[in-house]
Amino acid sequence: KAGVTQTPRYLIKTRGQQVTLSCSPISGHRSVSWYQQTPGQGLQFLFEYFSETQRNKGNFPGRFSGRQFSNSRSEMNVSTLELGDSALYLCASSLNGQGAPGANVLTFGAGSRLTVL
Amino acid sequence: QQQVKQSPQSLIVQKGGIPIINCAYENTAFDYFPWYQQFPGKGPALLIAIRPDVSEKKEGRFTISFNKSAKQFSLHIMDSQPGDSATYFCAALAGGTSYGKLTFGQGTILTVHP
């Protein structure tokens, strides 16, 4: 069974640019969550999507946005990049996003490492 | 109230030792407590998880102890091996509408010496 796939794995952008990251969840998983991981702030929740609807959102500025497609694949976008946006962006999928033993656990991808110069 | 506090920040043990990582929380709405292991260049991988109606759970060499009244939980790694050297995160998720929102501790860097 394929895991969560994130692309691209690495990318370098300059301040002011925008970036789009992609996440393909485990087959059958309908919930996709996004997290930002930095050495200083650790792992922080960005947002969660289920059946193309954003159900939950963390405390990030509006420059961070996302969407989910009918096949459950998800993208997140960061506009007007700032140096502080340099981070590992992680996607996690689960059956319904509510956390539970078995198949509904949140499974993470390897992440997309964004460097902003 | 949303925080999960994790300690220690780093931990060094000898092979065969039993490292213990502790976490504490305030939000009583949390009802699912997973532990994740992360190796450099990889995403976090679920190790073991527990619900607050259980005081202890074992899976292989990993054990979670849970104290609901103290709002604390801990991870014990029995017979630790050099391959266990990684960063460990405790996390918590609230029921209801907190879809997909894990609140993570700050992480513990574990080093197991041969």
JSON list of C-alpha atoms in Angstrom, two decimals:
[
{"chain": "A", "resi": 1, "resn": "LYS", "atom": "CA", "xyz": [0.00, 0.00, 0.00]},
{"chain": "A", "resi": 2, "resn": "ALA", "atom": "CA", "xyz": [1.57, 3.29, -1.07]},
{"chain": "A", "resi": 3, "resn": "GLY", "atom": "CA", "xyz": [2.16, 5.89, 1.62]},
{"chain": "A", "resi": 4, "resn": "VAL", "atom": "CA", "xyz": [1.59, 9.62, 1.57]},
{"chain": "A", "resi": 5, "resn": "THR", "atom": "CA", "xyz": [3.46, 11.20, -1.32]},
{"chain": "A", "resi": 6, "resn": "GLN", "atom": "CA", "xyz": [4.59, 14.80, -1.27]},
{"chain": "A", "resi": 7, "resn": "THR", "atom": "CA", "xyz": [6.11, 16.74, -4.15]},
{"chain": "A", "resi": 8, "resn": "PRO", "atom": "CA", "xyz": [8.44, 18.40, -4.65]},
{"chain": "A", "resi": 9, "resn": "ARG", "atom": "CA", "xyz": [10.78, 17.15, -1.94]},
{"chain": "A", "resi": 10, "resn": "TYR", "atom": "CA", "xyz": [13.04, 20.18, -2.05]},
{"chain": "A", "resi": 11, "resn": "LEU", "atom": "CA", "xyz": [12.65, 23.64, -3.48]},
{"chain": "A", "resi": 12, "resn": "ILE", "atom": "CA", "xyz": [14.31, 27.02, -3.24]},
{"chain": "A", "resi": 13, "resn": "LYS", "atom": "CA", "xyz": [12.43, 30.27, -3.73]},
{"chain": "A", "resi": 14, "resn": "THR", "atom": "CA", "xyz": [13.17, 33.94, -3.20]},
{"chain": "A", "resi": 15, "resn": "ARG", "atom": "CA", "xyz": [11.27, 36.41, -1.05]},
{"chain": "A", "resi": 16, "resn": "GLY", "atom": "CA", "xyz": [8.06, 37.62, -2.63]},
{"chain": "A", "resi": 17, "resn": "GLN", "atom": "CA", "xyz": [7.54, 34.57, -4.80]},
{"chain": "A", "resi": 18, "resn": "GLN", "atom": "CA", "xyz": [4.79, 32.03, -4.28]},
{"chain": "A", "resi": 19, "resn": "VAL", "atom": "CA", "xyz": [4.96, 28.25, -3.99]},
{"chain": "A", "resi": 20, "resn": "THR", "atom": "CA", "xyz": [2.57, 25.35, -4.43]},
{"chain": "A", "resi": 21, "resn": "LEU", "atom": "CA", "xyz": [3.13, 22.02, -2.70]},
{"chain": "A", "resi": 22, "resn": "SER", "atom": "CA", "xyz": [1.30, 18.81, -3.51]},
{"chain": "A", "resi": 23, "resn": "CYS", "atom": "CA", "xyz": [0.17, 15.87, -1.39]},
{"chain": "A", "resi": 24, "resn": "SER", "atom": "CA", "xyz": [-1.28, 12.53, -2.52]},
{"chain": "A", "resi": 25, "resn": "PRO", "atom": "CA", "xyz": [-2.88, 10.72, 0.44]},
{"chain": "A", "resi": 26, "resn": "ILE", "atom": "CA", "xyz": [-3.02, 7.01, 1.09]},
{"chain": "A", "resi": 27, "resn": "SER", "atom": "CA", "xyz": [-5.64, 5.39, -1.09]},
{"chain": "A", "resi": 28, "resn": "GLY", "atom": "CA", "xyz": [-9.03, 5.57, 0.60]},
{"chain": "A", "resi": 29, "resn": "HIS", "atom": "CA", "xyz": [-8.05, 8.35, 2.98]},
{"chain": "A", "resi": 30, "resn": "ARG", "atom": "CA", "xyz": [-10.29, 11.39, 2.65]},
{"chain": "A", "resi": 31, "resn": "SER", "atom": "CA", "xyz": [-8.75, 13.68, 5.27]},
{"chain": "A", "resi": 32, "resn": "VAL", "atom": "CA", "xyz": [-5.57, 15.60, 4.53]},
{"chain": "A", "resi": 33, "resn": "SER", "atom": "CA", "xyz": [-3.84, 17.83, 7.08]},
{"chain": "A", "resi": 34, "resn": "TRP", "atom": "CA", "xyz": [-0.88, 20.12, 6.58]},
{"chain": "A", "resi": 35, "resn": "TYR", "atom": "CA", "xyz": [1.82, 21.01, 9.09]},
{"chain": "A", "resi": 36, "resn": "GLN", "atom": "CA", "xyz": [4.81, 23.31, 9.18]},
{"chain": "A", "resi": 37, "resn": "GLN", "atom": "CA", "xyz": [7.93, 22.10, 10.95]},
{"chain": "A", "resi": 38, "resn": "THR", "atom": "CA", "xyz": [10.71, 24.48, 11.97]},
{"chain": "A", "resi": 39, "resn": "PRO", "atom": "CA", "xyz": [13.51, 24.13, 14.54]},
{"chain": "A", "resi": 40, "resn": "GLY", "atom": "CA", "xyz": [12.16, 27.05, 16.56]},
{"chain": "A", "resi": 41, "resn": "GLN", "atom": "CA", "xyz": [8.40, 26.45, 16.50]},
{"chain": "A", "resi": 42, "resn": "GLY", "atom": "CA", "xyz": [8.32, 22.69, 16.06]},
{"chain": "A", "resi": 43, "resn": "LEU", "atom": "CA", "xyz": [5.34, 21.09, 14.32]},
{"chain": "A", "resi": 44, "resn": "GLN", "atom": "CA", "xyz": [2.42, 23.44, 13.83]},
{"chain": "A", "resi": 45, "resn": "PHE", "atom": "CA", "xyz": [-0.96, 22.68, 12.27]},
{"chain": "A", "resi": 46, "resn": "LEU", "atom": "CA", "xyz": [-1.87, 24.65, 9.17]},
{"chain": "A", "resi": 47, "resn": "PHE", "atom": "CA", "xyz": [-5.25, 23.28, 8.02]},
{"chain": "A", "resi": 48, "resn": "GLU", "atom": "CA", "xyz": [-7.27, 20.15, 7.31]},
{"chain": "A", "resi": 49, "resn": "TYR", "atom": "CA", "xyz": [-9.41, 19.21, 4.34]},
{"chain": "A", "resi": 50, "resn": "PHE", "atom": "CA", "xyz": [-12.08, 16.55, 3.95]},
{"chain": "A", "resi": 51, "resn": "SER", "atom": "CA", "xyz": [-14.18, 15.99, 0.84]},
{"chain": "A", "resi": 52, "resn": "GLU", "atom": "CA", "xyz": [-12.84, 19.20, -0.72]},
{"chain": "A", "resi": 53, "resn": "THR", "atom": "CA", "xyz": [-13.87, 21.30, 2.31]},
{"chain": "A", "resi": 54, "resn": "GLN", "atom": "CA", "xyz": [-11.60, 23.00, 4.81]},
{"chain": "A", "resi": 55, "resn": "ARG", "atom": "CA", "xyz": [-12.85, 21.88, 8.22]},
{"chain": "A", "resi": 56, "resn": "ASN", "atom": "CA", "xyz": [-10.12, 23.18, 10.46]},
{"chain": "A", "resi": 57, "resn": "LYS", "atom": "CA", "xyz": [-7.51, 25.91, 10.34]},
{"chain": "A", "resi": 58, "resn": "GLY", "atom": "CA", "xyz": [-4.48, 26.82, 12.44]},
{"chain": "A", "resi": 59, "resn": "ASN", "atom": "CA", "xyz": [-3.12, 30.24, 13.31]},
{"chain": "A", "resi": 60, "resn": "PHE", "atom": "CA", "xyz": [-1.31, 31.14, 10.13]},
{"chain": "A", "resi": 61, "resn": "PRO", "atom": "CA", "xyz": [-1.71, 34.29, 8.00]},
{"chain": "A", "resi": 62, "resn": "GLY", "atom": "CA", "xyz": [-3.89, 34.31, 4.91]},
{"chain": "A", "resi": 63, "resn": "ARG", "atom": "CA", "xyz": [-0.81, 33.90, 2.72]},
{"chain": "A", "resi": 64, "resn": "PHE", "atom": "CA", "xyz": [-1.10, 30.22, 3.52]},
{"chain": "A", "resi": 65, "resn": "SER", "atom": "CA", "xyz": [-3.94, 28.52, 1.69]},
{"chain": "A", "resi": 66, "resn": "GLY", "atom": "CA", "xyz": [-4.88, 25.10, 0.48]},
{"chain": "A", "resi": 67, "resn": "ARG", "atom": "CA", "xyz": [-7.38, 23.09, -1.43]},
{"chain": "A", "resi": 68, "resn": "GLN", "atom": "CA", "xyz": [-8.43, 19.51, -1.94]},
{"chain": "A", "resi": 69, "resn": "PHE", "atom": "CA", "xyz": [-9.54, 17.84, -5.12]},
{"chain": "A", "resi": 70, "resn": "SER", "atom": "CA", "xyz": [-12.26, 15.25, -5.66]},
{"chain": "A", "resi": 71, "resn": "ASN", "atom": "CA", "xyz": [-9.66, 12.44, -5.62]},
{"chain": "A", "resi": 72, "resn": "SER", "atom": "CA", "xyz": [-8.55, 13.64, -2.14]},
{"chain": "A", "resi": 73, "resn": "ARG", "atom": "CA", "xyz": [-5.21, 14.96, -3.40]},
{"chain": "A", "resi": 74, "resn": "SER", "atom": "CA", "xyz": [-4.38, 18.26, -1.80]},
{"chain": "A", "resi": 75, "resn": "GLU", "atom": "CA", "xyz": [-2.26, 21.29, -2.52]},
{"chain": "A", "resi": 76, "resn": "MET", "atom": "CA", "xyz": [-1.10, 24.10, -0.32]},
{"chain": "A", "resi": 77, "resn": "ASN", "atom": "CA", "xyz": [0.04, 27.49, -1.52]},
{"chain": "A", "resi": 78, "resn": "VAL", "atom": "CA", "xyz": [2.14, 30.13, 0.15]},
{"chain": "A", "resi": 79, "resn": "SER", "atom": "CA", "xyz": [2.08, 33.55, -1.46]},
{"chain": "A", "resi": 80, "resn": "THR", "atom": "CA", "xyz": [4.49, 36.47, -1.00]},
{"chain": "A", "resi": 81, "resn": "LEU", "atom": "CA", "xyz": [7.12, 34.26, 0.59]},
{"chain": "A", "resi": 82, "resn": "GLU", "atom": "CA", "xyz": [9.06, 35.51, 3.59]},
{"chain": "A", "resi": 83, "resn": "LEU", "atom": "CA", "xyz": [12.37, 34.26, 4.97]},
{"chain": "A", "resi": 84, "resn": "GLY", "atom": "CA", "xyz": [10.51, 32.85, 7.96]},
{"chain": "A", "resi": 85, "resn": "ASP", "atom": "CA", "xyz": [8.51, 30.56, 5.71]},
{"chain": "A", "resi": 86, "resn": "SER", "atom": "CA", "xyz": [11.59, 28.36, 5.28]},
{"chain": "A", "resi": 87, "resn": "ALA", "atom": "CA", "xyz": [10.50, 25.06, 6.76]},
{"chain": "A", "resi": 88, "resn": "LEU", "atom": "CA", "xyz": [9.63, 21.44, 6.20]},
{"chain": "A", "resi": 89, "resn": "TYR", "atom": "CA", "xyz": [5.98, 21.24, 5.13]},
{"chain": "A", "resi": 90, "resn": "LEU", "atom": "CA", "xyz": [4.35, 17.97, 6.05]},
{"chain": "A", "resi": 91, "resn": "CYS", "atom": "CA", "xyz": [1.14, 16.45, 4.85]},
{"chain": "A", "resi": 92, "resn": "ALA", "atom": "CA", "xyz": [-0.73, 13.77, 6.81]},
{"chain": "A", "resi": 93, "resn": "SER", "atom": "CA", "xyz": [-3.69, 11.69, 5.68]},
{"chain": "A", "resi": 94, "resn": "SER", "atom": "CA", "xyz": [-6.26, 9.63, 7.54]},
{"chain": "A", "resi": 95, "resn": "LEU", "atom": "CA", "xyz": [-9.71, 8.20, 6.97]},
{"chain": "A", "resi": 96, "resn": "ASN", "atom": "CA", "xyz": [-11.61, 11.02, 8.64]},
{"chain": "A", "resi": 97, "resn": "GLY", "atom": "CA", "xyz": [-9.11, 13.17, 10.56]},
{"chain": "A", "resi": 98, "resn": "GLN", "atom": "CA", "xyz": [-10.41, 12.28, 14.00]},
{"chain": "A", "resi": 99, "resn": "GLY", "atom": "CA", "xyz": [-7.52, 10.16, 15.15]},
{"chain": "A", "resi": 100, "resn": "ALA", "atom": "CA", "xyz": [-8.03, 6.62, 16.34]},
{"chain": "A", "resi": 101, "resn": "PRO", "atom": "CA", "xyz": [-6.25, 3.29, 16.42]},
{"chain": "A", "resi": 102, "resn": "GLY", "atom": "CA", "xyz": [-5.91, 1.41, 13.20]},
{"chain": "A", "resi": 103, "resn": "ALA", "atom": "CA", "xyz": [-6.55, 2.88, 9.79]},
{"chain": "A", "resi": 104, "resn": "ASN", "atom": "CA", "xyz": [-7.69, 6.25, 11.04]},
{"chain": "A", "resi": 105, "resn": "VAL", "atom": "CA", "xyz": [-4.30, 7.28, 12.45]},
{"chain": "A", "resi": 106, "resn": "LEU", "atom": "CA", "xyz": [-2.66, 10.29, 10.86]},
{"chain": "A", "resi": 107, "resn": "THR", "atom": "CA", "xyz": [0.10, 9.08, 8.53]},
{"chain": "A", "resi": 108, "resn": "PHE", "atom": "CA", "xyz": [2.70, 11.60, 7.43]},
{"chain": "A", "resi": 109, "resn": "GLY", "atom": "CA", "xyz": [4.57, 11.98, 4.18]},
{"chain": "A", "resi": 110, "resn": "ALA", "atom": "CA", "xyz": [8.30, 12.75, 3.98]},
{"chain": "A", "resi": 111, "resn": "GLY", "atom": "CA", "xyz": [7.64, 16.44, 3.54]},
{"chain": "A", "resi": 112, "resn": "SER", "atom": "CA", "xyz": [8.60, 19.24, 1.18]},
{"chain": "A", "resi": 113, "resn": "ARG", "atom": "CA", "xyz": [11.58, 21.26, 2.34]},
{"chain": "A", "resi": 114, "resn": "LEU", "atom": "CA", "xyz": [11.20, 24.89, 1.34]},
{"chain": "A", "resi": 115, "resn": "THR", "atom": "CA", "xyz": [14.09, 27.31, 1.50]},
{"chain": "A", "resi": 116, "resn": "VAL", "atom": "CA", "xyz": [13.36, 30.99, 1.01]},
{"chain": "A", "resi": 117, "resn": "LEU", "atom": "CA", "xyz": [16.34, 33.20, 0.09]},
{"chain": "B", "resi": 1, "resn": "GLN", "atom": "CA", "xyz": [-4.35, 25.53, 27.15]},
{"chain": "B", "resi": 2, "resn": "GLN", "atom": "CA", "xyz": [-3.61, 24.03, 23.76]},
{"chain": "B", "resi": 3, "resn": "GLN", "atom": "CA", "xyz": [0.01, 23.27, 24.57]},
{"chain": "B", "resi": 4, "resn": "VAL", "atom": "CA", "xyz": [1.65, 19.93, 25.11]},
{"chain": "B", "resi": 5, "resn": "LYS", "atom": "CA", "xyz": [4.85, 20.24, 27.10]},
{"chain": "B", "resi": 6, "resn": "GLN", "atom": "CA", "xyz": [7.54, 17.63, 26.46]},
{"chain": "B", "resi": 7, "resn": "SER", "atom": "CA", "xyz": [10.73, 16.87, 28.36]},
{"chain": "B", "resi": 8, "resn": "PRO", "atom": "CA", "xyz": [13.63, 16.38, 28.19]},
{"chain": "B", "resi": 9, "resn": "GLN", "atom": "CA", "xyz": [14.78, 18.18, 25.04]},
{"chain": "B", "resi": 10, "resn": "SER", "atom": "CA", "xyz": [17.56, 15.65, 24.57]},
{"chain": "B", "resi": 11, "resn": "LEU", "atom": "CA", "xyz": [18.47, 12.32, 26.07]},
{"chain": "B", "resi": 12, "resn": "ILE", "atom": "CA", "xyz": [21.53, 10.11, 25.82]},
{"chain": "B", "resi": 13, "resn": "VAL", "atom": "CA", "xyz": [21.49, 6.48, 26.93]},
{"chain": "B", "resi": 14, "resn": "GLN", "atom": "CA", "xyz": [23.61, 3.40, 26.47]},
{"chain": "B", "resi": 15, "resn": "LYS", "atom": "CA", "xyz": [22.40, 0.44, 24.45]},
{"chain": "B", "resi": 16, "resn": "GLY", "atom": "CA", "xyz": [19.99, -1.60, 26.56]},
{"chain": "B", "resi": 17, "resn": "GLY", "atom": "CA", "xyz": [18.97, 1.40, 28.67]},
{"chain": "B", "resi": 18, "resn": "ILE", "atom": "CA", "xyz": [15.38, 2.54, 29.16]},
{"chain": "B", "resi": 19, "resn": "PRO", "atom": "CA", "xyz": [14.91, 6.14, 28.02]},
{"chain": "B", "resi": 20, "resn": "ILE", "atom": "CA", "xyz": [11.78, 7.83, 29.36]},
{"chain": "B", "resi": 21, "resn": "ILE", "atom": "CA", "xyz": [10.18, 10.85, 27.70]},
{"chain": "B", "resi": 22, "resn": "ASN", "atom": "CA", "xyz": [7.48, 12.79, 29.50]},
{"chain": "B", "resi": 23, "resn": "CYS", "atom": "CA", "xyz": [4.61, 14.96, 28.29]},
{"chain": "B", "resi": 24, "resn": "ALA", "atom": "CA", "xyz": [2.00, 17.06, 30.06]},
{"chain": "B", "resi": 25, "resn": "TYR", "atom": "CA", "xyz": [-1.14, 18.74, 28.78]},
{"chain": "B", "resi": 26, "resn": "GLU", "atom": "CA", "xyz": [-3.83, 21.11, 30.02]},
{"chain": "B", "resi": 27, "resn": "ASN", "atom": "CA", "xyz": [-6.68, 20.73, 27.57]},
{"chain": "B", "resi": 28, "resn": "THR", "atom": "CA", "xyz": [-9.07, 18.12, 28.96]},
{"chain": "B", "resi": 29, "resn": "ALA", "atom": "CA", "xyz": [-10.73, 17.88, 25.52]},
{"chain": "B", "resi": 30, "resn": "PHE", "atom": "CA", "xyz": [-7.72, 15.92, 24.26]},
{"chain": "B", "resi": 31, "resn": "ASP", "atom": "CA", "xyz": [-8.77, 12.30, 23.86]},
{"chain": "B", "resi": 32, "resn": "TYR", "atom": "CA", "xyz": [-6.11, 10.74, 21.65]},
{"chain": "B", "resi": 33, "resn": "PHE", "atom": "CA", "xyz": [-2.41, 10.73, 22.44]},
{"chain": "B", "resi": 34, "resn": "PRO", "atom": "CA", "xyz": [0.01, 9.39, 19.79]},
{"chain": "B", "resi": 35, "resn": "TRP", "atom": "CA", "xyz": [3.78, 9.25, 19.83]},
{"chain": "B", "resi": 36, "resn": "TYR", "atom": "CA", "xyz": [5.72, 9.81, 16.64]},
{"chain": "B", "resi": 37, "resn": "GLN", "atom": "CA", "xyz": [9.31, 8.96, 15.74]},
{"chain": "B", "resi": 38, "resn": "GLN", "atom": "CA", "xyz": [11.17, 11.05, 13.19]},
{"chain": "B", "resi": 39, "resn": "PHE", "atom": "CA", "xyz": [14.47, 10.29, 11.51]},
{"chain": "B", "resi": 40, "resn": "PRO", "atom": "CA", "xyz": [16.45, 13.00, 9.67]},
{"chain": "B", "resi": 41, "resn": "GLY", "atom": "CA", "xyz": [15.00, 13.68, 6.24]},
{"chain": "B", "resi": 42, "resn": "LYS", "atom": "CA", "xyz": [11.81, 11.73, 6.97]},
{"chain": "B", "resi": 43, "resn": "GLY", "atom": "CA", "xyz": [8.34, 12.58, 8.11]},
{"chain": "B", "resi": 44, "resn": "PRO", "atom": "CA", "xyz": [7.11, 11.58, 11.58]},
{"chain": "B", "resi": 45, "resn": "ALA", "atom": "CA", "xyz": [6.02, 7.95, 11.82]},
{"chain": "B", "resi": 46, "resn": "LEU", "atom": "CA", "xyz": [3.45, 6.75, 14.33]},
{"chain": "B", "resi": 47, "resn": "LEU", "atom": "CA", "xyz": [4.95, 4.56, 17.07]},
{"chain": "B", "resi": 48, "resn": "ILE", "atom": "CA", "xyz": [2.12, 3.96, 19.49]},
{"chain": "B", "resi": 49, "resn": "ALA", "atom": "CA", "xyz": [-1.00, 5.75, 20.65]},
{"chain": "B", "resi": 50, "resn": "ILE", "atom": "CA", "xyz": [-3.33, 5.67, 23.66]},
{"chain": "B", "resi": 51, "resn": "ARG", "atom": "CA", "xyz": [-6.75, 6.92, 24.72]},
{"chain": "B", "resi": 52, "resn": "PRO", "atom": "CA", "xyz": [-7.27, 8.35, 28.26]},
{"chain": "B", "resi": 53, "resn": "ASP", "atom": "CA", "xyz": [-9.41, 5.42, 29.41]},
{"chain": "B", "resi": 54, "resn": "VAL", "atom": "CA", "xyz": [-6.30, 3.21, 29.38]},
{"chain": "B", "resi": 55, "resn": "SER", "atom": "CA", "xyz": [-3.44, 3.63, 31.88]},
{"chain": "B", "resi": 56, "resn": "GLU", "atom": "CA", "xyz": [-0.80, 1.68, 29.97]},
{"chain": "B", "resi": 57, "resn": "LYS", "atom": "CA", "xyz": [-0.25, 0.32, 26.50]},
{"chain": "B", "resi": 58, "resn": "LYS", "atom": "CA", "xyz": [2.63, -1.78, 25.19]},
{"chain": "B", "resi": 59, "resn": "GLU", "atom": "CA", "xyz": [3.66, -2.43, 21.63]},
{"chain": "B", "resi": 60, "resn": "GLY", "atom": "CA", "xyz": [6.90, -4.31, 21.29]},
{"chain": "B", "resi": 61, "resn": "ARG", "atom": "CA", "xyz": [9.62, -2.42, 23.14]},
{"chain": "B", "resi": 62, "resn": "PHE", "atom": "CA", "xyz": [7.52, 0.76, 23.41]},
{"chain": "B", "resi": 63, "resn": "THR", "atom": "CA", "xyz": [5.21, 1.46, 26.35]},
{"chain": "B", "resi": 64, "resn": "ILE", "atom": "CA", "xyz": [2.96, 4.45, 27.01]},
{"chain": "B", "resi": 65, "resn": "SER", "atom": "CA", "xyz": [2.00, 5.20, 30.60]},
{"chain": "B", "resi": 66, "resn": "PHE", "atom": "CA", "xyz": [-0.97, 7.53, 31.02]},
{"chain": "B", "resi": 67, "resn": "ASN", "atom": "CA", "xyz": [-2.03, 9.41, 34.16]},
{"chain": "B", "resi": 68, "resn": "LYS", "atom": "CA", "xyz": [-5.37, 11.07, 33.44]},
{"chain": "B", "resi": 69, "resn": "SER", "atom": "CA", "xyz": [-5.70, 12.85, 36.79]},
{"chain": "B", "resi": 70, "resn": "ALA", "atom": "CA", "xyz": [-2.25, 14.40, 36.47]},
{"chain": "B", "resi": 71, "resn": "LYS", "atom": "CA", "xyz": [-2.73, 15.05, 32.76]},
{"chain": "B", "resi": 72, "resn": "GLN", "atom": "CA", "xyz": [0.61, 13.45, 32.01]},
{"chain": "B", "resi": 73, "resn": "PHE", "atom": "CA", "xyz": [1.80, 10.65, 29.78]},
{"chain": "B", "resi": 74, "resn": "SER", "atom": "CA", "xyz": [5.17, 9.15, 29.04]},
{"chain": "B", "resi": 75, "resn": "LEU", "atom": "CA", "xyz": [6.98, 6.91, 26.59]},
{"chain": "B", "resi": 76, "resn": "HIS", "atom": "CA", "xyz": [9.34, 4.18, 27.76]},
{"chain": "B", "resi": 77, "resn": "ILE", "atom": "CA", "xyz": [11.66, 2.41, 25.31]},
{"chain": "B", "resi": 78, "resn": "MET", "atom": "CA", "xyz": [12.79, -0.95, 26.64]},
{"chain": "B", "resi": 79, "resn": "ASP", "atom": "CA", "xyz": [16.16, -2.42, 25.67]},
{"chain": "B", "resi": 80, "resn": "SER", "atom": "CA", "xyz": [17.00, 0.62, 23.57]},
{"chain": "B", "resi": 81, "resn": "GLN", "atom": "CA", "xyz": [19.12, 0.14, 20.45]},
{"chain": "B", "resi": 82, "resn": "PRO", "atom": "CA", "xyz": [21.32, 2.51, 18.41]},
{"chain": "B", "resi": 83, "resn": "GLY", "atom": "CA", "xyz": [18.68, 2.31, 15.67]},
{"chain": "B", "resi": 84, "resn": "ASP", "atom": "CA", "xyz": [16.23, 3.98, 18.08]},
{"chain": "B", "resi": 85, "resn": "SER", "atom": "CA", "xyz": [18.29, 7.19, 17.85]},
{"chain": "B", "resi": 86, "resn": "ALA", "atom": "CA", "xyz": [15.77, 9.69, 16.49]},
{"chain": "B", "resi": 87, "resn": "THR", "atom": "CA", "xyz": [13.56, 12.58, 17.51]},
{"chain": "B", "resi": 88, "resn": "TYR", "atom": "CA", "xyz": [10.42, 11.61, 19.41]},
{"chain": "B", "resi": 89, "resn": "PHE", "atom": "CA", "xyz": [7.28, 13.72, 19.56]},
{"chain": "B", "resi": 90, "resn": "CYS", "atom": "CA", "xyz": [4.29, 13.33, 21.79]},
{"chain": "B", "resi": 91, "resn": "ALA", "atom": "CA", "xyz": [1.05, 14.72, 20.47]},
{"chain": "B", "resi": 92, "resn": "ALA", "atom": "CA", "xyz": [-2.59, 15.13, 21.38]},
{"chain": "B", "resi": 93, "resn": "LEU", "atom": "CA", "xyz": [-5.80, 15.47, 19.44]},
{"chain": "B", "resi": 94, "resn": "ALA", "atom": "CA", "xyz": [-9.13, 16.69, 20.77]},
{"chain": "B", "resi": 95, "resn": "GLY", "atom": "CA", "xyz": [-12.41, 15.09, 19.91]},
{"chain": "B", "resi": 96, "resn": "GLY", "atom": "CA", "xyz": [-15.28, 16.91, 18.27]},
{"chain": "B", "resi": 97, "resn": "THR", "atom": "CA", "xyz": [-14.33, 19.29, 15.49]},
{"chain": "B", "resi": 98, "resn": "SER", "atom": "CA", "xyz": [-10.54, 19.29, 15.89]},
{"chain": "B", "resi": 99, "resn": "TYR", "atom": "CA", "xyz": [-10.22, 17.42, 12.64]},
{"chain": "B", "resi": 100, "resn": "GLY", "atom": "CA", "xyz": [-6.65, 16.52, 11.76]},
{"chain": "B", "resi": 101, "resn": "LYS", "atom": "CA", "xyz": [-5.24, 18.93, 14.32]},
{"chain": "B", "resi": 102, "resn": "LEU", "atom": "CA", "xyz": [-2.52, 17.27, 16.31]},
{"chain": "B", "resi": 103, "resn": "THR", "atom": "CA", "xyz": [-0.89, 19.45, 18.97]},
{"chain": "B", "resi": 104, "resn": "PHE", "atom": "CA", "xyz": [2.73, 18.39, 19.24]},
{"chain": "B", "resi": 105, "resn": "GLY", "atom": "CA", "xyz": [5.28, 18.59, 22.00]},
{"chain": "B", "resi": 106, "resn": "GLN", "atom": "CA", "xyz": [8.61, 20.23, 21.17]},
{"chain": "B", "resi": 107, "resn": "GLY", "atom": "CA", "xyz": [10.36, 16.91, 20.61]},
{"chain": "B", "resi": 108, "resn": "THR", "atom": "CA", "xyz": [13.10, 14.90, 22.32]},
{"chain": "B", "resi": 109, "resn": "ILE", "atom": "CA", "xyz": [16.33, 14.05, 20.52]},
{"chain": "B", "resi": 110, "resn": "LEU", "atom": "CA", "xyz": [17.29, 10.56, 21.67]},
{"chain": "B", "resi": 111, "resn": "THR", "atom": "CA", "xyz": [20.81, 9.21, 21.19]},
{"chain": "B", "resi": 112, "resn": "VAL", "atom": "CA", "xyz": [21.52, 5.58, 22.00]},
{"chain": "B", "resi": 113, "resn": "HIS", "atom": "CA", "xyz": [25.21, 4.78, 22.21]},
{"chain": "B", "resi": 114, "resn": "PRO", "atom": "CA", "xyz": [26.41, 1.27, 21.25]}
]
